[in-house]
Amino acid sequence: LENKPQPIGVIGAGSFGTAIANLIARNAEVLLYARNPETVQRINNQQVNLDVQLSERITATNDIQAVAEQCTLLFGIVPSNNFREMMISISPYLRPYHIFVHGTKGLDITKFNFDELEKADLMRSHVHTMSEVVRQESSVVRVGCLSGPNLSAEILEGQPTATVVASKFKEVIKKSEKALNSEQFHVYGSFDLLGAELAGVFKNAYAIGSGILAGMGMGKNIQAEIIISKN
Amino acid sequence: LENKPQPIGVIGAGSFGTAIANLIARNAEVLLYARNPETVQRINNQQVNLDVQLSERITATNDIQAVAEQCTLLFGIVPSNNFREMMISISPYLRPYHIFVHGTKGLDITKFNFDELEKADLMRSHVHTMSEVVRQESSVVRVGCLSGPNLSAEILEGQPTATVVASKFKEVIKKSEKALNSEQFHVYGSFDLLGAELAGVFKNAYAIGSGILAGMGMGKNIQAEIIISKN
């Protein structure tokens, strides 16, 4: 029993968390944290979430302490506006030996009061990437992020793709690669953590703009042109 | 009669040539060269080409000499494998006062014998961009190129988009802008002619790769990933 390899923790059972859990399950046991007890029950009884068949190697739980205690390598896949709260809830159980990789394409500005925007400028010190939130709220040092062309629906369909795992720590990249890499999912490493996080955030301006244009009935030419015109 | 503004010449009545002619016709009279006499007749009788309604300001001809003599500003929109031949046919009528802007996303390697590839390496000196072909085959100095997200079908539908006109000469950029700019089509200028030409060529490797993946039933994730993996 002592030699049984550790499961890998995935926090968040939304569509991207579910997709990442299914990818990791190709290589290892997965402990998937979902807040909602009904979701946990359905996954453990039927191996189904969001109408997708889950690997037999995925076990769900809503015990955040158990995830931290059973897993050294954690993937946090929750929306940016829930991220700090999630970190606060898991933080008491995290230790400096944990590795925390997030897949959140957003920023945290919770420590700034937007009602006072006229009195005080929004500064870099008010804006936090998710890896910065992990550092602020826990004793974890080895942080990283996942960023790439990773539409969940396609991953869940079994379509192949790739991603970047960025971290200042080679160990974070290596362990994430070992967990995620498969014929379906190719992992590229990068040491530019901040760059990867910001790329994941700022591409959304283009994604939203492109979606607005498509919604207005505009074609692919002008959707491509919003990238030219920002240069 | 002396004060009548010159028409602008468009050489090539394929889908992109037709789209460019319709765009220019928003600003000026257009003389559109088509090789096929039946195409010329249909355009002049019905103002229709490729099932698209053409502006009343477009006149077709298959007299290449007339195009060179009546127009100072010429847009050459023919495939790369016909480009040199087209230049040879118009060259006797071109003068150093002509401005020649091409919209061809390809290269010319006609002066290299591929049967001798084992004996001689393909060198930069064998490979010509279209603006280089214009310079080689004519007395025209002021050359430029059009390059941008310009799917012809969308332009012909009236969808808005933008393009880059690149040239070493400000006059080429200014005159092309004046001819092409409208609410439907925004022209950006650039002095990097070679860069714009090569971008128009090399993006085709991605376009073909992406098309192959789509044809295999692959999704948007991996189509985006071919750009990452070449970096």
CSV table of C-alpha atoms in Angstrom, one decimal:
chain,number,residue,atom,x,y,z
A,1,LEU,CA,0.0,0.0,0.0
A,2,GLU,CA,2.9,2.3,0.8
A,3,ASN,CA,4.2,1.9,-2.7
A,4,LYS,CA,0.9,2.9,-4.4
A,5,PRO,CA,1.6,6.0,-6.6
A,6,GLN,CA,-0.1,9.2,-5.4
A,7,PRO,CA,-3.1,10.4,-7.3
A,8,ILE,CA,-2.9,13.7,-9.0
A,9,GLY,CA,-5.3,16.4,-7.8
A,10,VAL,CA,-7.6,18.4,-10.1
A,11,ILE,CA,-9.5,21.2,-8.3
A,12,GLY,CA,-12.6,22.2,-10.3
A,13,ALA,CA,-15.0,20.0,-12.2
A,14,GLY,CA,-16.2,22.5,-14.8
A,15,SER,CA,-15.6,21.6,-18.4
A,16,PHE,CA,-11.9,22.4,-18.5
A,17,GLY,CA,-11.3,20.7,-15.1
A,18,THR,CA,-13.1,17.6,-16.4
A,19,ALA,CA,-11.1,17.7,-19.6
A,20,ILE,CA,-7.8,17.9,-17.7
A,21,ALA,CA,-8.9,15.2,-15.4
A,22,ASN,CA,-9.6,12.9,-18.3
A,23,LEU,CA,-6.3,13.7,-19.9
A,24,ILE,CA,-4.3,13.0,-16.7
A,25,ALA,CA,-6.2,9.7,-16.1
A,26,ARG,CA,-4.4,8.4,-19.2
A,27,ASN,CA,-1.2,8.5,-17.1
A,28,ALA,CA,-2.3,8.3,-13.4
A,29,GLU,CA,-5.1,8.1,-10.8
A,30,VAL,CA,-6.9,11.4,-10.4
A,31,LEU,CA,-8.6,12.9,-7.4
A,32,LEU,CA,-11.1,15.4,-8.7
A,33,TYR,CA,-12.4,18.1,-6.4
A,34,ALA,CA,-16.0,19.4,-7.0
A,35,ARG,CA,-17.7,21.8,-4.7
A,36,ASN,CA,-21.2,20.4,-5.4
A,37,PRO,CA,-21.9,17.1,-3.5
A,38,GLU,CA,-24.3,15.9,-6.2
A,39,THR,CA,-21.6,16.3,-8.8
A,40,VAL,CA,-19.3,14.2,-6.6
A,41,GLN,CA,-22.0,11.5,-6.2
A,42,ARG,CA,-22.8,11.4,-9.9
A,43,ILE,CA,-19.1,11.1,-10.9
A,44,ASN,CA,-18.5,8.3,-8.3
A,45,ASN,CA,-21.6,6.4,-9.2
A,46,GLN,CA,-21.8,6.8,-12.9
A,47,GLN,CA,-18.3,8.1,-14.0
A,48,VAL,CA,-20.2,10.8,-15.9
A,49,ASN,CA,-19.8,14.6,-15.7
A,50,LEU,CA,-21.3,17.2,-18.1
A,51,ASP,CA,-22.5,14.4,-20.2
A,52,VAL,CA,-19.0,13.1,-20.8
A,53,GLN,CA,-17.8,9.6,-19.9
A,54,LEU,CA,-15.0,9.8,-17.3
A,55,SER,CA,-12.0,7.5,-17.0
A,56,GLU,CA,-12.4,4.8,-14.3
A,57,ARG,CA,-9.2,6.3,-12.8
A,58,ILE,CA,-11.0,9.4,-11.7
A,59,THR,CA,-12.5,9.6,-8.2
A,60,ALA,CA,-14.4,12.7,-7.1
A,61,THR,CA,-14.5,14.3,-3.7
A,62,ASN,CA,-15.7,17.5,-2.1
A,63,ASP,CA,-13.2,17.2,0.7
A,64,ILE,CA,-10.5,19.8,-0.1
A,65,GLN,CA,-8.3,18.7,2.8
A,66,ALA,CA,-8.2,15.1,1.4
A,67,VAL,CA,-7.1,16.5,-2.0
A,68,ALA,CA,-4.2,18.4,-0.5
A,69,GLU,CA,-3.2,15.5,1.8
A,70,GLN,CA,-3.3,12.8,-0.9
A,71,CYS,CA,-1.8,14.7,-3.8
A,72,THR,CA,1.5,16.6,-4.1
A,73,LEU,CA,0.8,17.7,-7.7
A,74,LEU,CA,-2.3,19.9,-7.9
A,75,PHE,CA,-4.0,21.4,-10.9
A,76,GLY,CA,-6.4,24.3,-10.0
A,77,ILE,CA,-8.9,24.8,-12.8
A,78,VAL,CA,-11.5,27.2,-11.4
A,79,PRO,CA,-12.7,30.6,-12.7
A,80,SER,CA,-10.6,33.6,-11.8
A,81,ASN,CA,-13.4,35.1,-9.6
A,82,ASN,CA,-13.5,32.0,-7.4
A,83,PHE,CA,-9.7,31.4,-7.4
A,84,ARG,CA,-8.7,33.3,-4.3
A,85,GLU,CA,-11.5,31.9,-2.3
A,86,MET,CA,-10.6,28.4,-3.4
A,87,MET,CA,-6.9,29.0,-2.4
A,88,ILE,CA,-8.0,30.3,1.0
A,89,SER,CA,-10.0,27.1,1.6
A,90,ILE,CA,-7.2,24.7,0.6
A,91,SER,CA,-4.3,26.8,2.0
A,92,PRO,CA,-4.4,25.3,5.6
A,93,TYR,CA,-3.6,21.9,4.1
A,94,LEU,CA,-0.9,23.0,1.6
A,95,ARG,CA,2.8,22.6,2.4
A,96,PRO,CA,6.0,23.9,0.7
A,97,TYR,CA,6.4,20.5,-1.0
A,98,HIS,CA,3.2,20.9,-3.0
A,99,ILE,CA,3.3,21.8,-6.7
A,100,PHE,CA,0.4,24.0,-7.9
A,101,VAL,CA,-0.4,24.5,-11.6
A,102,HIS,CA,-3.4,26.6,-12.6
A,103,GLY,CA,-5.3,26.7,-15.8
A,104,THR,CA,-7.2,29.9,-15.2
A,105,LYS,CA,-7.1,32.5,-18.0
A,106,GLY,CA,-8.0,35.6,-15.9
A,107,LEU,CA,-6.7,38.1,-13.3
A,108,ASP,CA,-7.4,38.7,-9.7
A,109,ILE,CA,-8.2,42.3,-8.6
A,110,THR,CA,-10.0,41.5,-5.3
A,111,LYS,CA,-7.8,43.8,-3.2
A,112,PHE,CA,-8.9,46.9,-5.0
A,113,ASN,CA,-12.1,48.8,-4.3
A,114,PHE,CA,-13.6,49.8,-7.6
A,115,ASP,CA,-15.8,52.3,-5.9
A,116,GLU,CA,-12.7,54.3,-5.2
A,117,LEU,CA,-11.4,54.2,-8.8
A,118,GLU,CA,-11.8,58.0,-9.1
A,119,LYS,CA,-9.6,58.6,-6.0
A,120,ALA,CA,-7.0,55.9,-6.6
A,121,ASP,CA,-5.5,54.6,-9.9
A,122,LEU,CA,-5.5,50.9,-10.5
A,123,MET,CA,-1.8,49.9,-10.2
A,124,ARG,CA,0.2,46.7,-11.1
A,125,SER,CA,0.2,46.0,-7.4
A,126,HIS,CA,-3.6,45.6,-7.4
A,127,VAL,CA,-3.6,43.1,-10.2
A,128,HIS,CA,-2.6,39.5,-9.6
A,129,THR,CA,-2.1,36.6,-11.8
A,130,MET,CA,-3.3,33.3,-10.5
A,131,SER,CA,0.2,32.1,-9.6
A,132,GLU,CA,0.6,35.3,-7.6
A,133,VAL,CA,-2.6,34.5,-5.7
A,134,VAL,CA,-1.3,30.9,-5.0
A,135,ARG,CA,1.9,32.5,-3.6
A,136,GLN,CA,0.0,35.1,-1.5
A,137,GLU,CA,-2.5,32.7,0.0
A,138,SER,CA,-0.4,29.6,0.7
A,139,SER,CA,3.1,28.3,1.5
A,140,VAL,CA,3.4,26.8,-2.0
A,141,VAL,CA,6.5,28.0,-3.9
A,142,ARG,CA,6.6,25.8,-7.0
A,143,VAL,CA,3.8,27.3,-9.1
A,144,GLY,CA,3.0,27.1,-12.8
A,145,CYS,CA,0.3,27.6,-15.3
A,146,LEU,CA,-1.3,25.8,-18.2
A,147,SER,CA,-2.0,27.9,-21.3
A,148,GLY,CA,-2.8,26.8,-24.9
A,149,PRO,CA,-5.4,26.3,-27.5
A,150,ASN,CA,-7.5,24.1,-25.3
A,151,LEU,CA,-11.2,24.3,-26.0
A,152,SER,CA,-12.6,21.9,-23.5
A,153,ALA,CA,-15.3,20.5,-25.8
A,154,GLU,CA,-12.7,19.4,-28.3
A,155,ILE,CA,-10.5,17.8,-25.6
A,156,LEU,CA,-13.6,16.0,-24.2
A,157,GLU,CA,-14.4,14.7,-27.7
A,158,GLY,CA,-10.9,13.1,-27.8
A,159,GLN,CA,-9.5,15.6,-30.3
A,160,PRO,CA,-5.7,16.0,-30.0
A,161,THR,CA,-4.0,19.3,-29.1
A,162,ALA,CA,-1.1,20.8,-27.2
A,163,THR,CA,-0.5,23.2,-24.3
A,164,VAL,CA,2.2,25.2,-22.6
A,165,VAL,CA,3.2,24.5,-19.0
A,166,ALA,CA,5.0,27.6,-17.8
A,167,SER,CA,7.0,27.8,-14.5
A,168,LYS,CA,10.2,29.1,-13.2
A,169,PHE,CA,10.9,25.6,-11.9
A,170,LYS,CA,12.0,22.8,-14.2
A,171,GLU,CA,10.5,20.3,-11.8
A,172,VAL,CA,7.1,21.8,-12.2
A,173,ILE,CA,7.3,21.5,-16.0
A,174,LYS,CA,8.7,18.0,-15.9
A,175,LYS,CA,6.1,16.7,-13.5
A,176,SER,CA,3.2,18.4,-15.3
A,177,GLU,CA,4.5,16.9,-18.6
A,178,LYS,CA,4.6,13.4,-17.0
A,179,ALA,CA,1.0,13.9,-15.8
A,180,LEU,CA,-0.5,15.4,-18.9
A,181,ASN,CA,1.5,14.2,-21.9
A,182,SER,CA,-0.1,11.6,-24.2
A,183,GLU,CA,-0.9,11.0,-27.8
A,184,GLN,CA,-3.8,13.3,-27.4
A,185,PHE,CA,-2.1,16.1,-25.6
A,186,HIS,CA,1.4,17.5,-26.2
A,187,VAL,CA,3.0,19.6,-23.4
A,188,TYR,CA,5.5,22.3,-24.3
A,189,GLY,CA,7.6,23.7,-21.4
A,190,SER,CA,8.4,27.4,-20.9
A,191,PHE,CA,10.1,29.3,-18.1
A,192,ASP,CA,8.1,32.5,-18.9
A,193,LEU,CA,5.3,32.1,-16.3
A,194,LEU,CA,4.1,35.7,-16.3
A,195,GLY,CA,4.2,35.8,-20.1
A,196,ALA,CA,2.1,32.7,-20.4
A,197,GLU,CA,-0.4,33.9,-17.8
A,198,LEU,CA,-0.8,37.3,-19.5
A,199,ALA,CA,-1.1,35.8,-23.0
A,200,GLY,CA,-3.9,33.6,-21.6
A,201,VAL,CA,-5.7,36.7,-20.3
A,202,PHE,CA,-5.2,39.2,-23.1
A,203,LYS,CA,-6.1,36.9,-25.9
A,204,ASN,CA,-9.6,37.1,-24.5
A,205,ALA,CA,-9.9,40.7,-25.7
A,206,TYR,CA,-9.4,39.3,-29.2
A,207,ALA,CA,-11.7,36.4,-28.5
A,208,ILE,CA,-14.5,38.6,-27.3
A,209,GLY,CA,-14.0,41.1,-30.2
A,210,SER,CA,-14.0,38.3,-32.7
A,211,GLY,CA,-17.2,36.8,-31.1
A,212,ILE,CA,-18.9,40.2,-31.3
A,213,LEU,CA,-18.0,40.5,-35.0
A,214,ALA,CA,-19.2,37.0,-35.7
A,215,GLY,CA,-22.4,37.7,-33.9
A,216,MET,CA,-22.9,40.8,-36.1
A,217,GLY,CA,-22.7,38.5,-39.2
A,218,MET,CA,-19.1,39.6,-40.1
A,219,GLY,CA,-16.7,37.3,-41.9
A,220,LYS,CA,-13.3,35.8,-41.2
A,221,ASN,CA,-11.4,38.6,-42.9
A,222,ILE,CA,-12.3,41.3,-40.4
A,223,GLN,CA,-12.0,38.8,-37.5
A,224,ALA,CA,-8.4,38.4,-38.6
A,225,GLU,CA,-8.0,42.1,-39.1
A,226,ILE,CA,-8.6,43.0,-35.4
A,227,ILE,CA,-5.2,41.3,-34.8
A,228,ILE,CA,-3.5,43.4,-37.5
A,229,SER,CA,-5.1,46.7,-36.3
A,230,LYS,CA,-3.9,46.3,-32.7
A,231,ASN,CA,-0.3,45.9,-33.9
B,1,LEU,CA,-12.0,65.2,-72.2
B,2,GLU,CA,-8.4,65.9,-71.3
B,3,ASN,CA,-9.5,66.4,-67.6
B,4,LYS,CA,-11.2,63.1,-67.3
B,5,PRO,CA,-9.5,61.2,-64.5
B,6,GLN,CA,-7.6,58.1,-65.6
B,7,PRO,CA,-9.1,54.7,-64.9
B,8,ILE,CA,-7.2,52.3,-62.6
B,9,GLY,CA,-6.1,49.1,-64.2
B,10,VAL,CA,-6.7,45.7,-62.7
B,11,ILE,CA,-5.1,42.8,-64.4
B,12,GLY,CA,-6.8,39.4,-63.8
B,13,ALA,CA,-10.5,38.7,-63.5
B,14,GLY,CA,-10.3,35.8,-61.1
B,15,SER,CA,-12.1,36.0,-57.8
B,16,PHE,CA,-9.6,38.3,-56.1
B,17,GLY,CA,-9.1,40.5,-59.2
B,18,THR,CA,-12.9,40.9,-59.4
B,19,ALA,CA,-13.1,41.7,-55.7
B,20,ILE,CA,-10.3,44.3,-56.0
B,21,ALA,CA,-12.0,45.8,-59.1
B,22,ASN,CA,-15.3,46.2,-57.3
B,23,LEU,CA,-13.5,47.8,-54.3
B,24,ILE,CA,-11.7,50.3,-56.5
B,25,ALA,CA,-14.9,51.1,-58.4
B,26,ARG,CA,-16.1,52.7,-55.2
B,27,ASN,CA,-13.5,55.4,-55.9
B,28,ALA,CA,-12.6,55.5,-59.6
B,29,GLU,CA,-13.3,54.1,-63.0
B,30,VAL,CA,-11.7,50.6,-63.5
B,31,LEU,CA,-10.3,49.0,-66.6
B,32,LEU,CA,-10.3,45.2,-65.9
B,33,TYR,CA,-8.1,43.0,-68.0
B,34,ALA,CA,-9.3,39.4,-68.6
B,35,ARG,CA,-7.5,37.0,-70.9
B,36,ASN,CA,-10.7,35.2,-72.0
B,37,PRO,CA,-12.7,37.2,-74.6
B,38,GLU,CA,-16.0,35.6,-73.4
B,39,THR,CA,-15.4,36.9,-69.9
B,40,VAL,CA,-14.7,40.4,-71.3
B,41,GLN,CA,-18.0,40.2,-73.3
B,42,ARG,CA,-20.1,39.0,-70.4
B,43,ILE,CA,-18.7,41.7,-68.1
B,44,ASN,CA,-19.3,44.5,-70.6
B,45,ASN,CA,-22.8,43.2,-71.6
B,46,GLN,CA,-24.1,42.1,-68.2
B,47,GLN,CA,-21.8,43.7,-65.5
B,48,VAL,CA,-21.5,40.1,-64.1
B,49,ASN,CA,-18.4,38.0,-63.4
B,50,LEU,CA,-18.2,34.8,-61.3
B,51,ASP,CA,-21.9,35.2,-60.4
B,52,VAL,CA,-21.1,38.6,-58.8
B,53,GLN,CA,-22.7,41.9,-59.8
B,54,LEU,CA,-20.0,44.3,-60.9
B,55,SER,CA,-20.0,48.1,-60.5
B,56,GLU,CA,-21.1,50.1,-63.5
B,57,ARG,CA,-17.7,51.8,-63.3
B,58,ILE,CA,-15.9,48.6,-64.4
B,59,THR,CA,-15.1,48.1,-68.1
B,60,ALA,CA,-13.4,44.9,-69.2
B,61,THR,CA,-10.9,44.5,-72.0
B,62,ASN,CA,-8.5,41.8,-73.3
B,63,ASP,CA,-6.2,44.4,-74.8
B,64,ILE,CA,-3.2,44.5,-72.5
B,65,GLN,CA,-1.7,47.4,-74.4
B,66,ALA,CA,-4.8,49.5,-73.8
B,67,VAL,CA,-4.6,48.8,-70.0
B,68,ALA,CA,-1.0,50.0,-69.9
B,69,GLU,CA,-1.7,53.1,-72.0
B,70,GLN,CA,-4.8,54.2,-70.2
B,71,CYS,CA,-3.8,53.5,-66.6
B,72,THR,CA,-0.8,54.7,-64.6
B,73,LEU,CA,-1.7,52.8,-61.5
B,74,LEU,CA,-2.0,49.0,-62.1
B,75,PHE,CA,-3.0,46.2,-59.9
B,76,GLY,CA,-1.7,42.8,-61.1
B,77,ILE,CA,-3.9,40.0,-59.5
B,78,VAL,CA,-2.9,36.9,-61.3
B,79,PRO,CA,-1.6,33.5,-60.0
B,80,SER,CA,2.2,33.3,-59.3
B,81,ASN,CA,2.7,30.7,-62.1
B,82,ASN,CA,1.2,33.1,-64.7
B,83,PHE,CA,2.7,36.2,-63.3
B,84,ARG,CA,6.0,36.4,-65.3
B,85,GLU,CA,4.2,35.5,-68.5
B,86,MET,CA,1.7,38.3,-67.9
B,87,MET,CA,4.6,40.7,-67.1
B,88,ILE,CA,6.3,39.8,-70.4
B,89,SER,CA,3.1,40.5,-72.3
B,90,ILE,CA,2.5,43.9,-70.8
B,91,SER,CA,6.2,45.0,-70.5
B,92,PRO,CA,6.5,46.6,-74.0
B,93,TYR,CA,3.8,49.1,-73.0
B,94,LEU,CA,5.0,49.9,-69.5
B,95,ARG,CA,7.1,53.0,-68.7
B,96,PRO,CA,9.0,54.2,-65.7
B,97,TYR,CA,6.0,56.4,-64.7
B,98,HIS,CA,3.8,53.4,-64.1
B,99,ILE,CA,3.0,52.1,-60.6
B,100,PHE,CA,2.5,48.4,-60.3
B,101,VAL,CA,1.0,46.8,-57.2
B,102,HIS,CA,0.5,43.0,-57.1
B,103,GLY,CA,-1.7,40.9,-55.0
B,104,THR,CA,-0.1,37.5,-55.6
B,105,LYS,CA,0.7,35.4,-52.6
B,106,GLY,CA,3.3,33.2,-54.2
B,107,LEU,CA,6.9,33.0,-55.5
B,108,ASP,CA,8.5,32.7,-58.9
B,109,ILE,CA,11.2,30.1,-59.5
B,110,THR,CA,10.9,29.9,-63.3
B,111,LYS,CA,14.7,30.5,-63.9
B,112,PHE,CA,15.7,27.3,-62.1
B,113,ASN,CA,15.7,23.8,-63.6
B,114,PHE,CA,14.2,21.4,-61.1
B,115,ASP,CA,15.6,18.5,-63.0
B,116,GLU,CA,19.1,19.7,-61.9
B,117,LEU,CA,18.2,20.0,-58.2
B,118,GLU,CA,20.7,17.2,-57.4
B,119,LYS,CA,23.5,19.1,-59.1
B,120,ALA,CA,22.7,22.6,-58.0
B,121,ASP,CA,21.2,24.0,-54.8
B,122,LEU,CA,18.2,26.2,-55.0
B,123,MET,CA,19.5,29.6,-54.0
B,124,ARG,CA,17.9,32.9,-53.0
B,125,SER,CA,18.9,34.1,-56.5
B,126,HIS,CA,16.6,31.6,-58.1
B,127,VAL,CA,13.6,32.6,-56.0
B,128,HIS,CA,11.7,35.8,-56.9
B,129,THR,CA,8.9,37.6,-55.3
B,130,MET,CA,6.3,39.1,-57.7
B,131,SER,CA,7.7,42.7,-57.2
B,132,GLU,CA,11.1,41.3,-58.2
B,133,VAL,CA,9.6,39.8,-61.3
B,134,VAL,CA,8.0,43.2,-62.2
B,135,ARG,CA,11.4,44.9,-61.8
B,136,GLN,CA,13.1,42.1,-63.9
B,137,GLU,CA,10.6,42.2,-66.8
B,138,SER,CA,9.8,45.9,-67.1
B,139,SER,CA,11.0,49.4,-66.7
B,140,VAL,CA,8.7,50.0,-63.8
B,141,VAL,CA,10.4,51.1,-60.6
B,142,ARG,CA,7.6,52.0,-58.2
B,143,VAL,CA,6.3,48.5,-57.2
B,144,GLY,CA,4.2,47.4,-54.3
B,145,CYS,CA,2.1,44.6,-53.0
B,146,LEU,CA,-1.2,44.0,-51.4
B,147,SER,CA,-1.3,41.5,-48.5
B,148,GLY,CA,-4.0,40.9,-45.8
B,149,PRO,CA,-6.9,38.9,-44.6
B,150,ASN,CA,-8.7,39.2,-47.9
B,151,LEU,CA,-10.9,36.1,-48.7
B,152,SER,CA,-12.4,37.1,-52.0
B,153,ALA,CA,-15.8,35.5,-51.4
B,154,GLU,CA,-16.3,37.8,-48.3
B,155,ILE,CA,-15.2,40.9,-50.1
B,156,LEU,CA,-17.5,40.1,-53.0
B,157,GLU,CA,-20.3,39.7,-50.4
B,158,GLY,CA,-19.7,43.2,-49.2
B,159,GLN,CA,-18.1,42.2,-45.9
B,160,PRO,CA,-15.6,44.8,-44.5
B,161,THR,CA,-11.9,44.1,-44.1
B,162,ALA,CA,-8.5,45.6,-44.3
B,163,THR,CA,-5.2,45.1,-46.1
B,164,VAL,CA,-1.6,46.1,-46.1
B,165,VAL,CA,-0.1,47.9,-49.1
B,166,ALA,CA,3.7,47.6,-48.9
B,167,SER,CA,6.2,49.5,-51.0
B,168,LYS,CA,9.5,51.3,-50.6
B,169,PHE,CA,7.7,54.3,-52.1
B,170,LYS,CA,5.3,56.5,-50.2
B,171,GLU,CA,3.7,57.5,-53.4
B,172,VAL,CA,2.8,53.9,-54.2
B,173,ILE,CA,1.2,53.5,-50.7
B,174,LYS,CA,-0.7,56.9,-51.0
B,175,LYS,CA,-2.1,56.2,-54.5
B,176,SER,CA,-3.1,52.7,-53.6
B,177,GLU,CA,-4.8,54.0,-50.5
B,178,LYS,CA,-6.7,56.5,-52.5
B,179,ALA,CA,-7.8,53.9,-55.0
B,180,LEU,CA,-8.7,51.2,-52.5
B,181,ASN,CA,-9.8,52.8,-49.2
B,182,SER,CA,-13.5,52.8,-48.4
B,183,GLU,CA,-15.8,52.0,-45.6
B,184,GLN,CA,-15.6,48.4,-46.7
B,185,PHE,CA,-11.8,48.2,-47.1
B,186,HIS,CA,-9.2,49.8,-44.8
B,187,VAL,CA,-5.6,50.2,-46.2
B,188,TYR,CA,-2.6,50.1,-43.9
B,189,GLY,CA,0.7,51.2,-45.4
B,190,SER,CA,4.1,49.6,-44.8
B,191,PHE,CA,7.6,50.1,-46.2
B,192,ASP,CA,8.5,46.5,-45.7
B,193,LEU,CA,7.8,45.2,-49.2
B,194,LEU,CA,9.8,41.9,-48.9
B,195,GLY,CA,8.3,41.2,-45.5
B,196,ALA,CA,4.8,41.6,-46.7
B,197,GLU,CA,5.4,39.5,-49.8
B,198,LEU,CA,7.0,36.7,-47.8
B,199,ALA,CA,4.3,36.8,-45.1
B,200,GLY,CA,1.7,36.3,-47.9
B,201,VAL,CA,3.7,33.3,-49.2
B,202,PHE,CA,4.6,31.5,-46.0
B,203,LYS,CA,1.2,31.8,-44.3
B,204,ASN,CA,0.1,29.4,-47.0
B,205,ALA,CA,2.1,26.6,-45.2
B,206,TYR,CA,-0.1,27.1,-42.2
B,207,ALA,CA,-3.3,27.5,-44.3
B,208,ILE,CA,-2.6,24.2,-46.1
B,209,GLY,CA,-1.7,22.4,-42.8
B,210,SER,CA,-4.8,23.8,-41.2
B,211,GLY,CA,-6.9,22.7,-44.1
B,212,ILE,CA,-5.5,19.2,-44.0
B,213,LEU,CA,-6.3,18.9,-40.3
B,214,ALA,CA,-9.8,20.2,-40.8
B,215,GLY,CA,-10.2,17.6,-43.7
B,216,MET,CA,-9.2,14.9,-41.3
B,217,GLY,CA,-11.9,16.0,-38.9
B,218,MET,CA,-9.6,17.7,-36.4
B,219,GLY,CA,-10.7,20.6,-34.3
B,220,LYS,CA,-9.7,24.2,-33.8
B,221,ASN,CA,-7.3,23.5,-30.9
B,222,ILE,CA,-4.8,21.5,-33.1
B,223,GLN,CA,-5.3,23.9,-36.0
B,224,ALA,CA,-4.1,26.7,-33.6
B,225,GLU,CA,-1.4,24.5,-32.3
B,226,ILE,CA,0.4,24.2,-35.6
B,227,ILE,CA,1.3,27.9,-35.2
B,228,ILE,CA,2.7,27.3,-31.6
B,229,SER,CA,4.7,24.3,-32.7
B,230,LYS,CA,6.5,26.2,-35.5
B,231,ASN,CA,7.7,28.9,-33.0
